[in-house]
C-alpha cells in the first residue's frame, strides 16, 4: 500500500473516531434534556473532549495540507477555521450556567458536525479504495 | 326535573351525578359541563362565545358590553381621575391587590345615584388650590386641558367613563368575585394611541380579569387564585394552541415573586402544619382549589394531568385534636398561595441553620471612604435582627486587602484574636474552629470585634484587593453547610485568583463592542458561582467604588447563587446621605428572613412547558431552579411554550418552592394560578397584562444585550411592539392589513408602547456613549430582579407636582400618607415656578423651577431665596410648617411604598443648576425627546409607519 492509501486509511479511522465523539456529545445532550445528568457534570465531561476533538480534526486537516491533498484539505478548512475562531473568542467550552439557554444551538452544531464527519468518512473510504485500486493496477 | 333531557337545547345532554345528587349538563360538542340548566342560565359557556363574531366592530359591540367591565370602584376612580383623594391614593398605592375592593362603603346600593354623583365629581371643581406661593396659579390637575393633546380624563374614544362607573356599581352588587366567572364575553376596547396620551394611573389598575369557567374552582374562597404580586401571567387567557399564540405575537411568560414580603395589611401565607400533602402521583403537582373530588371524595382528579389520585386518609382528620375535620376548611383547598411544613422525605439532611460570612474590604480605599466603619456599625446594630430563632445562626467576619484577616472568638469570650494569612495563592483556614461563631454564644466577642474593626485598620495604606482568595476562604468555612457570603468590596480585585483588570475603554462605549463589557471578564466568578450553588452558598455583593469595579463580572456571583447586588458609586460615608442609604439597605438585607436551600419548579397543565428562565438562580435541570438562599422580593420571569393543544377549558400554572426557613423548618410554598383557555384571539388580546409583558420584555432585553448587542436588544423591543400592534390592527380592527391613520390597541395594552419606550431609554439599555459600563451592568441586574411593582417605576418614572398638589396630599389618610396625583413624565408639565418630584424607585429628584417664589424655598429648604439653594444629594429639613411636613411625608412615602430593601437618594435639582444633574433628572422624563432618542409621539409615529409599511410580518 502506497502513502496515499495509508493516509486515507488513517483518515478513515480518525473520522470514525470523531464520528463517535459527536454521537457521544449528542447522547449527552439528550441525557441532559431528560434530566439523567446535571449540567455541571455534563459540562465537566464534555469539556474534556472539546480540545482533543478540535485538535484531531486540525491535525487531519494539516496532514492533508502537507501531503498535498487539496480537495480533502479544502473540504476540512471551513470547519478548522470555525473551531479556531471559537477558541480564539474563548467560547469553545460548554458553560454550565448557560447550557440550557444554548442547548438548542449546541445540539444543532453536534448534528451538523456528525453529518460532516459521516460524509468525510465515506469520502476518505472512497479515496482509500481508489488509491488501492490505482496501486494494484 | 323528571326528564331534563326533554327540555334541553340541541347539543346538550343531562347526566345524573350520584355524588352531588343532581343533574350535570354536558354540551356534547365541546365536552363542557355545568351544573346549571343551559336554558335557565343566560351564560353561554366560553366555547360558545368564541363562535360569536369577534368584536371587529368594536364600537357596535361596545354599546352592548360596556356594562360588563368590572373594576373595583376605587380602581376605576383612580383611573378616571376623580379627585376623591382617599380612594385614589388607596387604589394607586395600597398595599396590594385583594385589599382594594373593600373601599367605598355606602355607595353600593344606588348605582344610578352613585354613578351620577361620581360623574359630577369628575366633571366637578378641582380641589381648592394649594397655591399659597404665587397668585392666580391654577392647579393643572385634574384639568390639564391647557395642553395641545386632549386631556386624559375620559379620553377613550368610545367609552364614556360614567358608563364604566355605573357598571362598577352593578359589578359590586351581586357578583361573587370568588366565582371569578362573570359570565360575560370578553369585549375588546380599542383605543387610538395617536390621540390618547399615556396616563400613569393606568398602571395602578389590576391586571385584566381572570374569567374562569363556572365550577372550575371547588372553593368559594376569594383567595383561590393567585395574587398578581406573587405570580402573574402575561396573558390572563391562555391560547388553546401554539398557532393562536404565535399569531397574536404576544409573549407568553410567567412573572413570579415567590418570596414576596408581607407588609402591614397583607395576609400572611397560610401554613399547613399537619404534613398531610396531597400530590398527584403522575405529575407531582400539589392539590389546589381547582382539583375536583370524585368517587365520593375518596379520590381527587389532578387538574394538571387528569390523573385520578387517592385522597390522603388524614385529609378529613384533625391530628392535633384527634377529631374528624372538615376538608373544605383546609388551606390548600381555599388558598392559591399556601405553605406546607414538609415531612422528612423532603429533606436530604436536617434543615440548615443560617450561616453568614462577612467579607469586608479593609484596604485604604474602603477605610477612607468610611465603608468599613458604616458596615461594621450596621452589622453591630443589626445583630438582634439577623434571623436567629433557635440560636443556631453562625457568623464569621473576614477582612481582606492584599492579605486575609480572620478573627477567632472563643465561645463566651469578649476578645477576639486576629489571624493574618498573607499567602493568597493557596488559601487555607488558619484555625479549624472559632472562626465561624455562634451568634448567641459569641455575642460579646462579636460586638467587641465589630466596634473595634474600623480602628484596627484606621491607618492602613494597603492598596489592592484579594477578593478571589477571600471568597475561597469564606467558601471553605461554610461550604459543608451552606449559607450566605456577604461581600463588601471597595476596589477592583487585583491579587490572586479572580483578579480583574480595568477593561473599560471610553472609546468602546456606545459602539457595538460595548456588550463585551457587560459580560463577565473572568471565568473564575462563574465556576465559583457553580461551586457555591452546589454547596448551598449564596453570595451578596455590596460594591463601593470611586473607580471602575467591574460590576458586570462581580454580579455574576449573586446572579447564579440567587443573591443580590448593590452598587454605591463614589460612596463616601462622610456624606450622611450615602451612609444612611447604605446602612438602611444593608440592615434590611441582614434582617430579612431568607429561604435556604431552595429549589423552584413550575408545573403546568399538559401541553404547556417552561422553556426559558430569567433571574438570579442556577438552572439545575430542564425545569428546576436552584437557589441557595432566596431573598425577599426578588422576581423571576419564565417563558412558556405551548407544545400541544390544551383541551381543557382552563389551565393551571403551579410554582412550588421547596425550602428551609431561617428558623430551621423544611417547607414547601405552592403558588397556583388558574387561567381560562381560549381559542379566540380577541380574548387573548383583551386579557394581556401589559405590566407583566413589560417585566418580561425587560428580562429579554437584558438577555439579548448580553448574548448579542445592545442595539439588537433595543431593536428587539421595538420590533416586538410593532409586531403586537401590527397584528392587533390586522386581526382586530376594520383597517385590516391596509394603511391606517390610527394606531389601534386594546385598552389593556395602552401603556405598553410607553413602557417599551421607557425600556429603550433606560440606562441599562439605551443608546449612549456616556454611560459607564458599571452603571449599565448594575441597572441590568435590577432590570432582571426587581418585581413588577418596583420595575415599572424604574422604567417609567413617577412624576408629581408638589407646589399645587391637592390639599390632602401629603397628609395622613385612612391608609397612610396620601400621594399627589401622578403626572405623565414629560417636561411639558414642568413649570418655572414649580416644585416637582421625579422618582424611579432608586433615585428621587426634587426639581425646583427657577422662578420658585422665596416663600416656597423658605418653607421647604429654610433658605431665603432660590439663589441660595444648592443642588445635589441632600436630606430635606423637616421644618415647622405644614408644606414642609407634607413634602417630607411624600418623600418618606416614596421610600417605603414599594416592596424591596432600596432607599432612594434624594437629589435637589435646580432648573438652572449643574447640567449633568439636570440632564440626569430630565432623562427620567421619558416621554420627552432626548438626543437621538425619540419622544413618545415620535416613537409611536415611527411604530405606526412601520406597521403601515407592513414590515413587521
Ligand atoms: Zn397530575
Tab-separated table of C-alpha atoms and ligand atoms in Angstrom, chain B residues 280 282-283 285 302 304-305 307, ligand 1:
chain	number	residue	atom	x	y	z
B	280	UNK	CA	-50.512	13.937	42.062
B	282	UNK	CA	-48.207	11.228	37.935
B	283	UNK	CA	-47.160	14.843	37.551
B	285	UNK	CA	-48.303	18.698	41.335
B	302	UNK	CA	-55.407	16.231	39.203
B	304	UNK	CA	-52.890	19.426	35.544
B	305	UNK	CA	-52.810	15.913	34.096
B	307	UNK	CA	-54.841	11.582	36.816
C	1	LIG	ZN1	-51.212	15.274	37.845
